[in-house]
Coordinates of C-alpha atoms in Angstrom, one line a residue:
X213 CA 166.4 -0.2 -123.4
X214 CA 166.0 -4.1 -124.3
X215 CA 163.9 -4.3 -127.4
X216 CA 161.2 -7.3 -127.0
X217 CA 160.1 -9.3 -129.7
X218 CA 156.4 -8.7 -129.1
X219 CA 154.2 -10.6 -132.0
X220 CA 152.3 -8.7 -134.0
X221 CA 148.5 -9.4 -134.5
X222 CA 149.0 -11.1 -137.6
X223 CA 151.5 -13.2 -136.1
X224 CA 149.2 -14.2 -133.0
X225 CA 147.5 -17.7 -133.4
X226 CA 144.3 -19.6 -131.2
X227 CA 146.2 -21.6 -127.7
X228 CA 143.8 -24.0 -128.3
X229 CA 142.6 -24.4 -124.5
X230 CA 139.0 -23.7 -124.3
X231 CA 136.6 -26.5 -123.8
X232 CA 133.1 -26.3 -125.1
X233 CA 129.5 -28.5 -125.1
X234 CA 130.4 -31.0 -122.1
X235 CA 128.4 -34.4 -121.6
X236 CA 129.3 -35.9 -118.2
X237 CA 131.7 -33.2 -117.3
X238 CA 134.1 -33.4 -119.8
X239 CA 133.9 -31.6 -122.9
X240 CA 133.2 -33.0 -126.0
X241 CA 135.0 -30.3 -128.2
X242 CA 138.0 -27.9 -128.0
X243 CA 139.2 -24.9 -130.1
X244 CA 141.9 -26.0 -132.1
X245 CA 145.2 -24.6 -131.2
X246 CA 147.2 -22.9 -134.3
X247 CA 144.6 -21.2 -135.8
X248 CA 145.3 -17.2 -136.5
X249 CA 143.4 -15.3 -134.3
X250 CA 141.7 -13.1 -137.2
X251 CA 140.7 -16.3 -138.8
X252 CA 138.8 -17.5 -135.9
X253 CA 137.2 -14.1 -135.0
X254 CA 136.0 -14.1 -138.7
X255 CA 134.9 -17.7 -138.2
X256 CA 132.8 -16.6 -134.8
X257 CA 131.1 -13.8 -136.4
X258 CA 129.9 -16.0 -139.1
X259 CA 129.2 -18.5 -136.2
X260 CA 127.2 -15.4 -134.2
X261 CA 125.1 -14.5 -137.8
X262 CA 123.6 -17.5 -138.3
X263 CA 122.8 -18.0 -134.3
X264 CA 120.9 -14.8 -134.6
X265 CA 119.1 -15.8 -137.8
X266 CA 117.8 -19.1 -135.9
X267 CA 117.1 -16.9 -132.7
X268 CA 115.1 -14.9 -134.9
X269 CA 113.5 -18.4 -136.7
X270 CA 113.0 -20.0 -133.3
X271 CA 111.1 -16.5 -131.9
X272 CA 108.8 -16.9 -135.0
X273 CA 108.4 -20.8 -134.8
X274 CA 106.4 -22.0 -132.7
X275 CA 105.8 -25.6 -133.5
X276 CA 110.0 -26.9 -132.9
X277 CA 112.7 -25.8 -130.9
X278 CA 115.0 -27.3 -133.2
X279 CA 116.0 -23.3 -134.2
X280 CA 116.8 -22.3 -130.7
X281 CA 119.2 -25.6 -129.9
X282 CA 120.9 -24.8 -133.4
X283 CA 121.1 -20.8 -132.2
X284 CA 122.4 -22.5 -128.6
X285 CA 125.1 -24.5 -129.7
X286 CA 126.4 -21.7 -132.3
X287 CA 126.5 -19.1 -129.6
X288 CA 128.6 -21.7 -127.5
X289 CA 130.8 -22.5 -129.9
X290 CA 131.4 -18.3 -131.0
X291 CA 131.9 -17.8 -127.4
X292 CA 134.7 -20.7 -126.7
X293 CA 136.5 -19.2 -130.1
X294 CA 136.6 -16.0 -128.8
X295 CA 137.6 -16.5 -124.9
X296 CA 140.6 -18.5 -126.5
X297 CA 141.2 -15.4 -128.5
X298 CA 141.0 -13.3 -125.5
X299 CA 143.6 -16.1 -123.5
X300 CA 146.2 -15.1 -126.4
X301 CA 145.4 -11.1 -126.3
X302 CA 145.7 -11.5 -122.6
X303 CA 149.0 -13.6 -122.1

């Protein structure tokens, strides 16, 4: 049988293809391509804990929504990290 050179987790790094936060219909931001893909799952995990501690902030605070727009736009930048993660598992 043909051996294939299949990469190795370690070896697998971020495409770089996934848009997020769009004004007008084009997005403002992209994930950056060439980042390892362990890297930027660590990076949206820290991303996802402080969204839920401003969730939390924002469910408590009552006077300013400024918690829940900070919990919004680190919740959609976790989730454009991981689904260009998932485009590289995927491939």
């Amino acid at each position: 049988m043909p051996q294939t050179n299949t990469p190795t987790p370690c070896e697998l790094k971020t495409v770089g293809l996934t848009p997020f936060i769009y004004r007008s219909n084009q997005p403002l931001f992209h994930v950056s391509a060439g980042v390892p893909i362990g890297e930027a799952l660590a990076q949206a995990s820290d991303l996802l804990f402080l969204a839920k501690a401003f969730a939390e902030d924002a469910a408590y605070t009552k006077d300013t929504d400024r918690h829940a727009w900070a919990a919004h736009y680190l919740t959609t930048m976790s989730k454009a990290v991981i689904d260009d993660v998932v485009q590289v598992l995927t491939a």
